Amino acid sequence: MTAAELFALPFMQRALIAAVFTGLAAPVVGTYLVQRRLSLLGDGLGHVAVTGVALGLLTGTSPTWTAVVVALIGAVLVEVIRERGHTNGDVALALLFYGGLAGGVLVTGLGGQSASTLQSYLFGSITTISVSDVVATMVLAAVVVLLGLGLSPQLFAVAQDHEYARVAGLNVRFYNMLVAVLAAVSVTVAMRTVGLLLVSALMVVPVATSQQVARSFRVTLAAAMGLGLFASVGGLVVSAFASFHARVAPGPSIVLLALACYVVTWPMGAWLRRRARLRAPFADHVPDSADPDEHDISEQHTHDHGPDCGHVAVPHGDHVDYLHDGHRHAPHGRHYDEH
Amino acid sequence: MSQPPVLLRDGAVAVGGRPILRHIDLRVDAGEFVALMGANGSGKSTLVRALVGIRPLTAGRLQLFGTDLGRFHDWSRIGFVPQRGGAGSGVPASVWEVVASGRLTRRRLLRPMSRHDRTVVADALEVVGLADRARDGVSNLSGGQQQRVLIARALAGEPELFFLDEPTAGVDLPNQDALAGALDVLKQRGATIVLVAHELGPLAPLVDRSVVMRSGRIAYDGAPLGDQAVHDPLFGGMLDGMHSHHHVDHMHRSPHDVTPPMNAPLDRQPHEEGHR
């Protein structure tokens, strides 16, 4: 089967649409979660949503919408607990983790559903997604992206420094709640793509990858969206082609591809950080000992420092120092000073 | 503008039931540069945080620009410079982005930044001398530079009243000089400034009035004090002049109560420390 034939299949087209929307939406919320050091909130809400899915299966309503409702309740609960007791934030998260997962498995059993039904939500089953689920995914993802990008100045300020944001007149509680709610929504959006147990990966891993190389928030956010899109579509396509030879689930391939991006950028980030440190200008405090005899002249210098000498040139006040074997050489007349 | 920017009457703050501030009367007039001083744990940071509404008052009445805090919504008139946070956030942010977030008090929801917004942000960076670092990550800056970024952020909102919480703590002298330069510009522009500090250093020439906190009360309010006199029980003889001062009433209420029994065991008693 060729690529054209593969993408002509209706289920594959639905899967691609879902992958595009999920890949774009999840990292938007993920960026704010990482910024607030709540990377695992998505994971916790994913566990809570398991109960929602099970309730949907039990009552015969759409599991997507029951998952949205239950995840929203969970998000509000986490936020309230976090606000009330500062120290118990992660304990609250843990309670929700286990309560959600245990509740989901229990309710599924009560409903007489087989574990495999639940499993399609736990690990995703993007290729069996129905038209109505695609529509729900598109709508919810669009809401997440629009709110996450449209309110980005406010959300950035609140996550960066909530006390300052409060004095700036922002309703900090509202924006905190909004992020939690958006996280809950993206959890259910990504549920069919990568599954509830891997949801957090698609929210957090692209952000972790992009912040390796970015220096600003906007670049981090944009790159995370790009990476999320690449990983979710790429993972889907890879698993589709690989499925001719072996059973390859799309959800895990998407997550593993996202992680592979992280592994690839990590050395690059390390190199960039090292380079930035090396080239950062020295504090512009030039030793102002007026006594010209007091400066420290570098001994035995055999070449001239310049643009092509191979030594790193670092701005230092009104001149340039060259990094030479752990020394800082500043040109001075015919010799070099040690700085 | 007859209303004073800050008017606090008999304010009190308790944190977790433990009284931190009591009987605080503070009036700051437009254009004043007030230094709020005192030892560690004397309550000066708590007072500033109460003045901007982060810490709720348990008693008393606070008015900002003549409006009760509860009904005050004109936050663009206020610029708050918090203590420099230690950890920072989990995602990189550039200097420009942090300063631009100070513009939020004046921006409408869901509108992009206007040309004027960008000009003001650039001007704020210029005042604190960081225009050339705008694209750099905040976490790559030194502590003193990060402090200046926070000042630029407050500046970007074009406020009339600044609250600065220990901007000089842990900042080296060249950076303190840069800070003093930025605050001087603000003062020239007519801003009202309330600044919390241990020691004034290069800021001393800018101060119009010193307010000294001891154990959660205002122990001195009057002419600027030197860094040494702040820790002197008698404020280097400045207390004699207090009787002619308009805040004299609360001085009579607590004339010698500079060390009420509210100190935690580890708090330093201000009068016990040596002063030269």
XYZ file of C-alpha atoms in Angstrom:
615
model
C 0.000 0.000 0.000
C 1.410 3.404 -0.949
C 1.280 6.547 1.139
C -1.458 7.995 -1.080
C -3.641 4.946 -0.578
C -3.004 4.993 3.137
C -4.043 8.614 3.549
C -7.095 8.071 1.379
C -8.533 5.820 4.055
C -11.246 7.674 5.994
C -10.096 6.423 9.403
C -6.579 7.602 8.632
C -7.843 11.047 7.657
C -9.815 11.319 10.876
C -6.755 10.214 12.825
C -4.601 12.836 11.079
C -7.034 15.639 11.883
C -7.145 14.577 15.521
C -3.348 14.370 15.630
C -2.919 17.869 14.178
C -5.307 19.479 16.652
C -4.001 17.561 19.649
C -0.378 18.214 18.759
C -1.022 21.953 18.577
C -3.221 22.288 21.655
C -1.511 20.153 24.288
C 1.839 22.046 24.360
C 0.064 25.415 24.752
C -1.285 24.430 28.159
C 1.856 22.455 28.861
C 3.938 25.622 28.580
C 1.986 27.319 31.363
C 2.108 24.183 33.504
C 5.875 23.902 33.113
C 6.253 27.616 33.789
C 4.381 27.186 37.058
C 6.304 23.988 37.861
C 3.148 21.914 37.683
C 4.344 19.563 34.943
C 2.607 16.605 36.515
C -0.793 18.277 36.793
C -1.691 16.962 33.349
C -0.821 13.470 34.454
C -2.991 13.777 37.552
C -5.931 15.073 35.549
C -5.430 12.250 33.078
C -5.865 9.752 35.900
C -8.946 11.579 37.118
C -10.394 11.488 33.617
C -10.208 7.683 33.717
C -13.081 7.771 36.187
C -14.937 10.063 33.805
C -14.478 7.655 30.913
C -15.635 4.752 33.047
C -18.731 6.706 34.104
C -19.482 7.405 30.453
C -19.139 3.733 29.583
C -21.307 2.782 32.546
C -24.112 5.220 31.796
C -23.921 4.815 28.051
C -23.162 8.491 27.400
C -20.212 9.725 25.382
C -17.030 9.001 27.377
C -15.393 12.109 25.885
C -17.852 14.468 27.506
C -18.059 12.658 30.859
C -14.253 12.705 30.901
C -14.283 16.475 30.254
C -16.710 17.029 33.137
C -14.887 14.833 35.641
C -11.462 16.220 34.649
C -12.833 19.756 35.087
C -14.054 18.904 38.575
C -10.647 17.404 39.327
C -8.885 20.519 38.016
C -10.986 22.818 40.169
C -10.385 20.586 43.205
C -6.601 20.587 42.705
C -6.585 24.349 42.321
C -8.702 24.876 45.444
C -6.537 22.519 47.504
C -3.374 24.161 46.164
C -4.692 27.585 47.098
C -5.849 26.639 50.590
C -2.935 24.565 51.816
C 0.317 25.557 50.185
C 2.349 22.631 51.419
C -0.020 19.864 50.464
C -0.263 20.651 46.770
C 1.590 17.569 45.583
C -0.155 15.368 48.128
C -3.490 16.563 46.759
C -2.251 15.669 43.298
C -1.247 12.197 44.460
C -4.647 11.598 46.060
C -6.345 12.512 42.799
C -3.981 10.287 40.807
C -4.842 7.159 42.716
C -8.466 7.999 43.399
C -9.071 8.666 39.721
C -7.393 5.544 38.437
C -8.883 3.216 41.056
C -12.320 4.740 40.595
C -12.122 4.291 36.846
C -11.142 0.642 37.007
C -13.786 -0.030 39.656
C -16.595 1.644 37.739
C -15.586 -0.128 34.534
C -15.857 -3.438 36.364
C -19.265 -2.495 37.763
C -20.474 -1.722 34.271
C -19.416 -5.148 33.094
C -17.190 -3.591 30.436
C -14.076 -5.453 29.488
C -10.740 -3.932 30.337
C -9.968 -3.567 26.639
C -12.620 -0.867 26.231
C -11.006 1.157 28.959
C -7.580 0.421 27.511
C -8.395 2.251 24.294
C -8.731 5.369 26.435
C -5.733 4.636 28.628
C -3.306 4.280 25.735
C -5.207 5.958 22.933
C -6.730 4.519 19.799
C -6.532 7.318 17.328
C -7.250 5.090 14.355
C -10.648 4.044 15.700
C -11.800 7.587 16.394
C -15.368 8.355 15.275
C -16.529 11.416 13.355
C -18.263 12.914 16.387
C -15.100 12.430 18.441
C -13.071 14.188 15.743
C -15.473 17.123 15.890
C -15.273 17.227 19.685
C -11.479 17.112 19.509
C -11.389 19.948 16.983
C -13.717 22.179 18.981
C -12.037 21.604 22.334
C -8.534 21.961 20.892
C -9.514 25.193 19.158
C -10.838 26.573 22.457
C -7.587 25.642 24.214
C -5.398 27.217 21.530
C -7.471 30.409 21.245
C -7.641 31.017 24.993
C -4.066 29.910 25.603
C -2.653 32.225 22.943
C -5.166 35.068 23.247
C -4.689 35.460 26.984
C -0.977 34.690 26.840
C 0.139 38.092 28.223
C -2.070 37.615 31.271
C -1.285 33.923 31.737
C 2.430 34.626 31.331
C 2.369 37.373 33.948
C 0.424 35.293 36.453
C 2.671 32.268 36.033
C 5.852 34.345 36.079
C 5.120 36.307 39.261
C 1.677 35.904 40.769
C 2.150 38.584 43.422
C 3.143 41.151 40.853
C 0.201 40.092 38.687
C -2.117 40.633 41.616
C -0.830 44.157 42.223
C -1.202 44.752 38.488
C -4.920 44.191 39.034
C -5.168 40.768 37.408
C -7.568 38.242 38.892
C -4.886 35.679 39.725
C -7.354 33.101 41.012
C -9.335 33.263 37.786
C -6.268 32.766 35.605
C -4.953 29.915 37.772
C -8.321 28.263 37.479
C -8.350 28.888 33.738
C -5.025 27.097 33.286
C -6.303 24.148 35.327
C -9.491 24.050 33.290
C -7.591 24.276 30.001
C -5.341 21.467 31.227
C -8.397 19.345 31.943
C -9.779 20.082 28.492
C -6.535 19.239 26.724
C -6.290 16.031 28.706
C -9.553 14.887 27.224
C -8.551 16.191 23.807
C -5.373 14.128 23.860
C -7.162 11.147 25.382
C -7.971 9.551 22.037
C -4.585 10.360 20.527
C -2.025 9.254 23.072
C -4.278 7.981 25.828
C -4.898 9.193 29.345
C -1.749 7.670 30.821
C 0.498 9.394 28.269
C -1.379 12.693 27.995
C 1.088 14.593 30.102
C 3.945 13.602 27.803
C 2.436 15.430 24.848
C 1.847 18.486 27.056
C 5.244 18.611 28.724
C 7.878 16.932 26.537
C 7.651 19.401 23.604
C 8.027 22.266 26.086
C 11.023 20.624 27.733
C 12.521 20.202 24.262
C 11.946 23.735 23.041
C 13.238 25.383 26.196
C 16.578 23.701 25.575
C 17.257 26.129 22.775
C 14.904 29.059 23.428
C 15.682 32.131 25.467
C 12.237 33.710 25.412
C 8.771 32.590 26.373
C 7.257 33.262 22.971
C 9.838 31.169 21.160
C 9.398 28.377 23.710
C 5.636 28.382 23.204
C 5.789 28.505 19.404
C 8.494 25.849 19.155
C 6.625 23.594 21.586
C 3.530 23.814 19.384
C 5.618 22.991 16.324
C 7.254 20.053 18.057
C 3.916 18.801 19.382
C 2.502 18.900 15.857
C 5.553 17.157 14.435
C 5.516 14.452 17.091
C 1.813 13.674 16.914
C 1.566 13.619 13.112
C 4.977 11.982 12.721
C 4.239 9.352 15.336
C 0.931 8.543 13.673
C 2.482 8.216 10.219
C 5.389 6.139 11.503
C 3.065 3.771 13.297
C 0.799 3.540 10.255
C 3.646 2.476 7.982
C 5.236 0.256 10.574
C 1.942 -1.534 11.126
C 2.463 -3.477 7.873
C 5.269 -5.314 9.592
C 4.375 -5.327 13.255
C 1.711 -4.160 15.662
C 2.694 -0.579 16.438
C 0.359 1.521 18.569
C 0.181 5.205 17.541
C -0.006 6.610 21.092
C 3.323 5.299 22.328
C 5.015 6.086 18.982
C 3.905 9.714 19.298
C 5.292 9.972 22.820
C 8.525 8.208 21.916
C 9.018 10.494 18.915
C 8.527 13.528 21.176
C 11.076 12.111 23.596
C 13.462 11.430 20.710
C 13.258 15.132 19.802
C 14.225 15.946 23.371
C 17.188 13.574 23.267
C 18.355 15.119 20.004
C 18.116 18.723 21.234
C 19.670 18.085 24.620
C 23.310 18.179 23.456
C 22.458 21.211 21.356
C 20.985 22.948 24.389
C 24.015 22.044 26.472
C 26.308 23.431 23.773
C 24.254 26.615 23.414
C 24.255 27.202 27.159
C 28.011 26.650 27.321
C 28.573 29.021 24.428
C 26.307 31.675 25.958
C 28.200 31.426 29.224
C 31.535 31.676 27.448
C 30.570 34.681 25.373
C 28.658 36.605 28.005
C 30.302 40.025 28.345
C 32.440 40.446 31.428
C 31.016 42.914 33.925
C 31.986 46.295 32.575
C 34.094 47.031 35.596
C 37.550 47.663 34.146
C 40.128 47.728 36.929
C 40.442 51.441 37.334
C 43.733 51.508 39.105
C 45.057 54.699 37.652
C 48.580 53.472 38.155
C 49.689 52.182 34.742
C 52.495 50.162 36.296
C 50.059 48.091 38.258
C 48.600 46.135 35.397
C 49.492 42.576 34.768
C 51.227 41.999 31.451
C 50.843 38.628 29.832
C 54.165 36.838 29.326
C 55.456 34.989 26.253
C 52.765 35.817 23.744
C 53.607 34.504 20.306
C 50.680 35.633 18.182
C 48.300 38.524 17.762
C 44.722 38.127 18.927
C 42.166 39.115 16.323
C 38.966 38.000 14.642
C 40.685 34.935 13.166
C 42.964 33.868 16.010
C 40.595 31.172 17.146
C 40.255 32.453 20.668
C 36.829 33.420 21.927
C 36.425 37.201 21.960
C 34.335 38.490 24.860
C 33.237 42.117 25.219
C 34.598 43.707 28.361
C 33.575 47.305 28.920
C 35.044 49.409 26.121
C 37.323 46.704 24.711
C 37.498 42.976 23.993
C 39.143 40.251 26.045
C 40.378 37.075 24.380
C 40.021 33.802 26.249
C 43.413 32.118 25.992
C 44.110 28.957 27.994
C 41.952 30.086 30.872
C 43.422 33.592 30.791
C 41.747 36.801 29.712
C 44.013 38.750 27.390
C 43.173 42.374 26.697
C 45.161 44.149 23.962
C 47.135 47.031 25.393
C 49.642 48.809 23.205
C 52.030 46.163 21.968
C 51.356 43.615 24.652
C 48.379 41.916 26.286
C 47.137 42.594 29.781
C 45.825 39.862 32.025
C 42.271 40.781 33.000
C -4.703 65.939 43.441
C -5.347 66.596 47.111
C -5.716 62.955 48.146
C -2.491 61.421 49.455
C -1.329 58.382 47.448
C -1.101 56.291 50.633
C -3.134 56.774 53.792
C -3.175 54.008 56.396
C -4.919 54.523 59.728
C -4.318 52.209 62.674
C -3.450 49.327 60.384
C -2.748 45.846 61.698
C -1.685 42.656 59.960
C -1.710 39.147 61.363
C -0.227 36.155 59.563
C -1.766 32.884 60.621
C -3.243 34.491 63.736
C 0.100 35.885 64.881
C 0.045 39.682 64.966
C 2.853 41.068 62.833
C 1.949 44.749 62.505
C -0.023 46.860 64.988
C -1.164 50.457 65.143
C 0.416 51.549 61.904
C -0.371 55.094 60.814
C 1.276 56.061 57.580
C 0.629 58.862 55.199
C 2.675 59.323 52.060
C 2.147 62.501 50.094
C 2.473 62.885 46.352
C 6.057 63.210 45.193
C 7.590 61.976 48.439
C 10.455 59.468 48.544
C 9.946 57.473 51.737
C 12.456 54.914 52.972
C 10.907 52.209 55.129
C 13.702 50.854 57.262
C 14.291 48.457 60.113
C 15.972 45.241 61.136
C 15.113 41.800 59.770
C 11.697 40.732 60.976
C 10.655 44.245 61.959
C 7.708 44.028 59.575
C 8.757 46.464 56.881
C 8.215 44.041 54.000
C 4.900 42.945 55.506
C 3.832 46.568 55.632
C 4.610 47.136 51.965
C 2.817 43.938 51.034
C -0.184 45.121 53.040
C -0.080 48.487 51.296
C -0.367 46.857 47.859
C -3.098 44.492 49.006
C -1.191 41.192 48.973
C -1.473 40.880 52.771
C -4.980 41.634 54.040
C -5.299 44.114 56.886
C -6.833 42.633 60.021
C -7.709 46.085 61.297
C -7.494 49.677 60.198
C -8.307 51.479 57.028
C -6.113 51.778 53.949
C -6.768 54.291 51.228
C -4.828 54.524 47.985
C -5.297 57.821 46.184
C -8.277 58.500 48.424
C -10.074 55.240 47.584
C -10.519 52.392 50.042
C -8.413 49.386 49.051
C -11.476 47.192 48.611
C -12.887 49.547 45.991
C -9.561 50.491 44.429
C -9.267 49.319 40.830
C -6.901 51.877 39.391
C -3.932 49.513 39.556
C -2.161 51.181 36.657
C -1.313 54.020 39.049
C 0.701 51.628 41.201
C 4.017 50.010 40.408
C 5.147 47.173 42.626
C 8.720 45.866 42.651
C 8.726 42.657 44.704
C 11.731 41.073 46.319
C 13.730 39.232 43.720
C 12.503 35.655 43.594
C 15.049 32.917 44.043
C 13.821 30.146 41.805
C 12.460 31.858 38.726
C 9.972 30.141 36.493
C 10.277 26.843 34.695
C 10.210 28.315 31.190
C 12.740 30.787 29.800
C 11.588 34.385 29.516
C 13.440 37.250 27.906
C 14.104 40.559 29.612
C 11.815 42.275 27.141
C 8.949 39.878 27.858
C 9.169 40.360 31.618
C 9.271 44.139 31.262
C 6.432 44.060 28.740
C 4.260 42.191 31.248
C 4.359 45.392 33.305
C 2.345 46.992 30.525
C -0.631 44.752 31.308
C -2.154 47.286 33.689
C -2.802 49.527 30.711
C -3.561 47.008 27.967
C -7.007 45.831 27.045
C -7.785 42.138 26.967
C -6.982 40.296 23.728
C -5.354 43.310 22.093
C -1.838 43.222 20.696
C 0.728 45.697 22.004
C 0.483 49.096 20.394
C 3.391 51.146 19.132
C 3.069 53.295 22.243
C 3.295 50.208 24.488
C 6.540 49.216 22.801
C 7.969 52.709 23.143
C 7.220 52.751 26.865
C 8.813 49.315 27.356
C 11.917 50.434 25.472
C 12.054 53.600 27.560
C 11.753 51.597 30.798
C 14.678 49.399 29.732
C 16.636 52.525 28.885
C 16.054 54.048 32.334
C 17.456 50.992 34.136
C 20.308 50.697 31.629
C 19.412 47.297 30.219
C 18.340 48.248 26.697
C 21.151 46.137 25.220
C 20.070 43.030 27.166
C 16.425 43.082 26.042
C 16.671 39.833 24.045
C 18.611 37.923 26.684
C 17.037 35.416 29.011
C 16.295 36.834 32.450
C 17.965 33.864 34.124
C 21.266 34.743 32.417
C 21.442 38.099 34.185
C 23.162 38.807 37.463
C 21.107 39.421 40.600
C 21.503 43.176 40.397
C 20.441 43.202 36.768
C 17.411 41.031 37.534
C 16.421 43.560 40.178
C 16.639 46.299 37.583
C 14.462 44.224 35.241
C 11.781 44.148 37.940
C 12.008 47.909 38.312
C 11.681 48.332 34.562
C 8.606 46.107 34.653
C 6.949 48.376 37.207
C 8.078 51.391 35.193
C 6.455 50.046 32.029
C 3.022 50.535 33.594
C 3.758 54.278 33.930
C 2.588 54.375 37.560
C 2.535 57.395 39.863
C 3.269 55.461 43.024
C 6.070 52.924 43.376
C 6.517 50.325 46.093
C 9.942 48.713 46.111
C 10.616 45.805 48.446
C 14.325 45.646 49.291
C 15.658 46.449 45.832
C 19.189 46.776 47.167
C 19.370 43.457 49.055
C 22.230 41.350 47.767
C 23.110 43.840 45.043
C 26.681 45.031 44.563
C 27.645 48.695 44.669
C 27.864 49.378 40.889
C 24.382 47.897 40.503
C 23.121 49.901 43.475
C 24.458 53.009 41.750
C 22.588 52.065 38.579
C 19.498 51.507 40.705
C 19.886 54.890 42.366
C 20.210 56.463 38.929
C 16.948 54.844 37.792
C 15.123 55.909 40.961
C 16.457 59.434 40.562
C 14.896 59.568 37.100
C 11.585 58.433 38.596
C 11.798 61.055 41.312
C 12.520 63.758 38.743
C 9.433 62.655 36.854
C 7.370 63.321 39.990
C 6.734 59.752 41.113
C 5.889 58.933 44.716
C 8.220 56.235 46.000
C 7.996 53.966 49.039
C 11.133 51.904 49.352
C 11.965 49.142 51.816
C 15.632 48.826 52.648
C 18.060 47.636 55.266
C 20.589 50.189 54.300
C 20.261 52.997 51.837
C 23.792 53.192 50.467
C 23.793 55.217 47.241
C 20.041 55.803 47.600
C 20.484 57.974 50.697
C 20.586 61.348 48.882
C 17.203 60.621 47.264
C 15.291 59.979 50.495
C 12.948 62.714 51.751
C 11.748 60.897 54.837
C 12.643 57.820 56.885
C 10.143 55.542 58.568
C 11.713 53.014 60.911
C 9.904 49.838 61.913
C 10.629 47.971 65.115
C 8.835 44.785 66.103
C 5.855 45.520 63.925
C 5.387 49.153 64.886
C 6.532 52.421 63.506
C 9.224 53.629 65.875
C 10.358 56.670 63.972
C 8.896 58.806 61.229
C 10.713 61.916 60.201
C 13.770 63.385 58.596
C 16.080 60.955 56.740
C 18.273 58.848 58.991
C 21.705 57.452 58.298
C 22.140 53.691 58.112
C 23.666 53.630 61.600
C 21.068 55.846 63.266
C 18.271 53.452 62.195
C 19.524 50.851 64.661
C 20.192 53.375 67.419
C 17.537 53.168 70.163
C 17.322 56.943 70.230
C 17.814 57.346 66.467
C 20.978 59.371 67.008
C 19.115 62.065 68.894
C 16.609 62.593 66.075
C 13.797 61.553 68.407
C 13.969 64.928 70.172
C 12.820 66.580 67.005
C 9.856 64.243 66.787
C 7.716 66.337 69.096
C 7.237 68.949 66.463
C 6.366 66.371 63.859
C 2.809 65.730 62.759
C 3.026 62.011 63.546
C 3.649 62.866 67.151
C 0.370 61.382 68.367
C 1.261 57.748 67.948
C 4.674 58.363 69.381
C 2.974 59.281 72.626
C 0.936 56.164 72.513
C 4.033 53.996 72.539
C 6.886 56.143 73.659
C 9.305 53.503 74.909
C 7.769 50.363 73.582
C 10.465 49.628 71.084
C 10.826 45.974 72.091
C 7.396 44.586 72.921
C 7.356 40.895 73.811
C 6.443 39.809 70.308
C 9.857 38.646 69.200
C 10.455 35.072 68.247
C 13.417 33.606 70.111
C 15.648 33.981 67.078
C 14.711 37.556 66.316
C 17.468 39.953 67.064
C 16.535 42.546 69.625
C 17.293 45.817 67.896
C 18.719 47.450 70.986
C 21.036 44.563 71.713
C 23.108 44.817 68.615
C 26.251 46.829 68.733
C 26.303 50.062 66.864
C 29.207 52.253 66.245
